Structures are given as C-alpha cells and as structure tokens.
Amino acid sequence: MNKKRNQKGFTLVEMMVVIVIIMAILGVAAKGVPKAMSLWRNAVITNQAKDMQQGAIDYSNGVGHYTGVDCAQMVTDEIIDASYGDCSDANPYGGSIAVSVGASAYELNVVFGDIPKASGNSIARKSNGSAIYDESAKTLTWSFKS
C-alpha cells in the first residue's frame, strides 16, 4: 500500500541549507563593514572641516580674517549646525573639534582629536596638503587661508 502524503512546508534539511547559505553571504558582507564605516567617518570629518571653514568665514562677516573665531560661539550664533554642540565630542571618532586662528589672523586651524592613525594619515594624504596628522597626539589639523 502506497500512501501519498501531501508535503507542505520545508524539510529540516532544506531549512538548514538555506541557513548555511545566508550565513555564508553575511560572513562575506560583514568583512566590508569596518572599511565602509571608516570611509564614512573620514568623509564626515572632511565635511566638518569645510563646515567650520565656511562658518568661520560667515562669523568674520566676510572681512577675510578669523580673529575671535570659536567653535562653541559659532554654534551659539547659529552659524554652524547645533549638532556640533560644544564641539567636545563632535567628530565621528568621539573626539573634540577645536577652531582657532593660525599663525596670522588670515589662517584658520580646525583640529580634530582622537583620530586613529590609519584614518588620520588617509585624510591627510587626500587633503592635498590642507591637513596634517600628528601621530603622537592623534590629532588631525586642517589649515585654511583666506
């Protein structure tokens, strides 16, 4: 006597095969996540430096010098986005952002703290000389001249 059974659903073996395939795909995809996050953080830092530069230009009312510019004051005056807060932990690596006048009143320095070595060196290389990474202090300094 042959009884025909209507099989509905998947067998345990079929489910296990699907799970193994999904795990393999996730394993391959997960290897690229840290690199993508690092590239994203580097892009954020580059954009933040440009925001600070534009904010400093706006703060100085277009006169060309940066005397008295300060990150927290630019946030207070709503020149830069309020998401920077007091700039103490505003960069994507959790470090501070400091804005100051450089060697002359026409030079602006934007210093990012707690930047990992690989990221700092990568950003500095891509900045065409605008940024310098200090490995011992883990700081990345962008210099802008008006």
Tab-separated table of C-alpha atoms in Angstrom:
chain	number	residue	atom	x	y	z
A	1	MET	CA	0.000	0.000	0.000
A	2	ASN	CA	1.415	3.269	-1.098
A	3	LYS	CA	0.035	6.235	0.681
A	4	LYS	CA	0.619	9.601	-0.877
A	5	ARG	CA	1.327	12.374	1.555
A	6	ASN	CA	0.872	15.991	0.703
A	7	GLN	CA	4.022	17.665	1.878
A	8	LYS	CA	3.553	21.226	2.945
A	9	GLY	CA	6.447	23.405	4.058
A	10	PHE	CA	10.143	22.680	4.070
A	11	THR	CA	12.079	19.764	5.473
A	12	LEU	CA	14.670	20.261	8.167
A	13	VAL	CA	17.481	19.637	5.679
A	14	GLU	CA	16.165	22.307	3.288
A	15	MET	CA	15.932	24.819	6.128
A	16	MET	CA	19.490	24.043	7.247
A	17	VAL	CA	20.818	24.537	3.705
A	18	VAL	CA	19.114	27.929	3.470
A	19	ILE	CA	20.529	28.984	6.863
A	20	VAL	CA	24.062	27.947	5.841
A	21	ILE	CA	23.788	29.932	2.594
A	22	ILE	CA	22.534	33.022	4.437
A	23	MET	CA	25.358	32.739	6.992
A	24	ALA	CA	27.936	32.492	4.202
A	25	ILE	CA	26.552	35.599	2.499
A	26	LEU	CA	26.529	37.532	5.790
A	27	GLY	CA	30.103	36.414	6.507
A	28	VAL	CA	31.319	37.786	3.199
A	29	ALA	CA	29.344	41.031	3.553
A	30	ALA	CA	30.453	41.634	7.150
A	31	LYS	CA	34.106	41.850	6.127
A	32	GLY	CA	33.435	45.086	4.232
A	33	VAL	CA	31.518	46.861	7.006
A	34	PRO	CA	34.512	48.198	9.018
A	35	LYS	CA	36.126	49.600	5.859
A	36	ALA	CA	32.866	51.261	4.817
A	37	MET	CA	32.429	52.768	8.302
A	38	SER	CA	35.973	54.137	8.221
A	39	LEU	CA	35.401	55.710	4.805
A	40	TRP	CA	32.151	57.222	6.054
A	41	ARG	CA	33.831	58.694	9.155
A	42	ASN	CA	36.628	60.147	7.018
A	43	ALA	CA	34.089	61.793	4.727
A	44	VAL	CA	32.256	63.223	7.748
A	45	ILE	CA	35.486	64.738	9.092
A	46	THR	CA	36.261	66.308	5.710
A	47	ASN	CA	32.770	67.807	5.573
A	48	GLN	CA	33.008	69.023	9.161
A	49	ALA	CA	36.284	70.817	8.389
A	50	LYS	CA	34.636	72.542	5.438
A	51	ASP	CA	31.614	73.441	7.617
A	52	MET	CA	33.965	75.007	10.152
A	53	GLN	CA	35.750	76.943	7.432
A	54	GLN	CA	32.501	78.283	5.988
A	55	GLY	CA	31.217	79.024	9.477
A	56	ALA	CA	34.386	80.962	10.290
A	57	ILE	CA	34.025	82.960	7.077
A	58	ASP	CA	30.415	83.750	7.986
A	59	TYR	CA	31.434	84.529	11.579
A	60	SER	CA	34.051	87.008	10.414
A	61	ASN	CA	31.403	88.659	8.201
A	62	GLY	CA	33.493	88.154	5.094
A	63	VAL	CA	36.256	90.564	6.193
A	64	GLY	CA	38.865	87.902	5.495
A	65	HIS	CA	40.350	87.386	8.944
A	66	TYR	CA	39.338	84.972	11.665
A	67	THR	CA	40.121	86.930	14.839
A	68	GLY	CA	37.934	85.724	17.723
A	69	VAL	CA	36.503	82.690	15.945
A	70	ASP	CA	35.465	79.828	18.230
A	71	CYS	CA	33.517	76.631	17.581
A	72	ALA	CA	31.123	76.970	20.520
A	73	GLN	CA	30.420	80.614	19.660
A	74	MET	CA	29.609	79.680	16.050
A	75	VAL	CA	27.074	77.142	17.377
A	76	THR	CA	25.600	79.707	19.782
A	77	ASP	CA	25.292	82.278	16.998
A	78	GLU	CA	23.673	79.562	14.791
A	79	ILE	CA	26.383	79.932	12.157
A	80	ILE	CA	27.067	76.189	12.185
A	81	ASP	CA	24.641	73.368	12.949
A	82	ALA	CA	23.608	72.849	16.570
A	83	SER	CA	24.546	69.151	16.275
A	84	TYR	CA	28.153	70.197	16.939
A	85	GLY	CA	27.112	71.108	20.484
A	86	ASP	CA	30.113	72.451	22.353
A	87	CYS	CA	32.415	70.632	19.877
A	88	SER	CA	33.881	68.466	22.654
A	89	ASP	CA	32.797	65.152	21.117
A	90	ALA	CA	31.501	66.202	17.726
A	91	ASN	CA	33.745	64.263	15.375
A	92	PRO	CA	32.666	60.753	14.346
A	93	TYR	CA	35.527	59.145	16.283
A	94	GLY	CA	34.238	60.727	19.507
A	95	GLY	CA	36.984	63.324	19.793
A	96	SER	CA	36.826	67.070	20.004
A	97	ILE	CA	36.887	69.735	17.328
A	98	ALA	CA	38.810	72.924	18.083
A	99	VAL	CA	38.747	76.005	15.884
A	100	SER	CA	41.410	78.659	16.266
A	101	VAL	CA	43.250	81.399	14.466
A	102	GLY	CA	46.525	80.219	12.940
A	103	ALA	CA	49.889	81.971	12.701
A	104	SER	CA	48.163	85.011	11.253
A	105	ALA	CA	44.627	86.366	11.506
A	106	TYR	CA	44.087	85.139	7.939
A	107	GLU	CA	44.718	81.468	8.761
A	108	LEU	CA	42.150	79.171	10.353
A	109	ASN	CA	43.063	75.894	12.049
A	110	VAL	CA	40.484	73.193	12.660
A	111	VAL	CA	41.864	70.456	14.919
A	112	PHE	CA	40.159	67.068	15.286
A	113	GLY	CA	41.135	64.986	18.320
A	114	ASP	CA	41.241	61.212	18.870
A	115	ILE	CA	41.698	60.309	15.208
A	116	PRO	CA	43.028	56.778	14.562
A	117	LYS	CA	46.378	56.578	12.765
A	118	ALA	CA	45.124	54.925	9.573
A	119	SER	CA	42.261	57.401	9.184
A	120	GLY	CA	44.382	60.433	10.026
A	121	ASN	CA	47.046	59.508	7.508
A	122	SER	CA	44.439	58.706	4.854
A	123	ILE	CA	42.641	62.033	5.268
A	124	ALA	CA	45.919	63.967	5.282
A	125	ARG	CA	47.024	62.286	2.034
A	126	LYS	CA	43.738	63.111	0.317
A	127	SER	CA	43.658	66.736	1.516
A	128	ASN	CA	46.309	67.997	-0.917
A	129	GLY	CA	48.366	69.484	1.900
A	130	SER	CA	45.490	71.158	3.754
A	131	ALA	CA	45.569	68.644	6.621
A	132	ILE	CA	48.409	67.307	8.746
A	133	TYR	CA	48.131	64.281	11.034
A	134	ASP	CA	50.145	64.177	14.274
A	135	GLU	CA	50.512	60.521	15.255
A	136	SER	CA	51.745	61.160	18.797
A	137	ALA	CA	48.841	63.467	19.675
A	138	LYS	CA	46.304	61.638	17.465
A	139	THR	CA	45.163	64.961	16.026
A	140	LEU	CA	44.320	66.000	12.507
A	141	THR	CA	44.799	69.704	11.780
A	142	TRP	CA	43.207	71.368	8.770
A	143	SER	CA	44.592	74.769	7.836
A	144	PHE	CA	42.634	77.201	5.710
A	145	LYS	CA	43.847	80.573	4.487
A	146	SER	CA	41.608	83.412	3.394
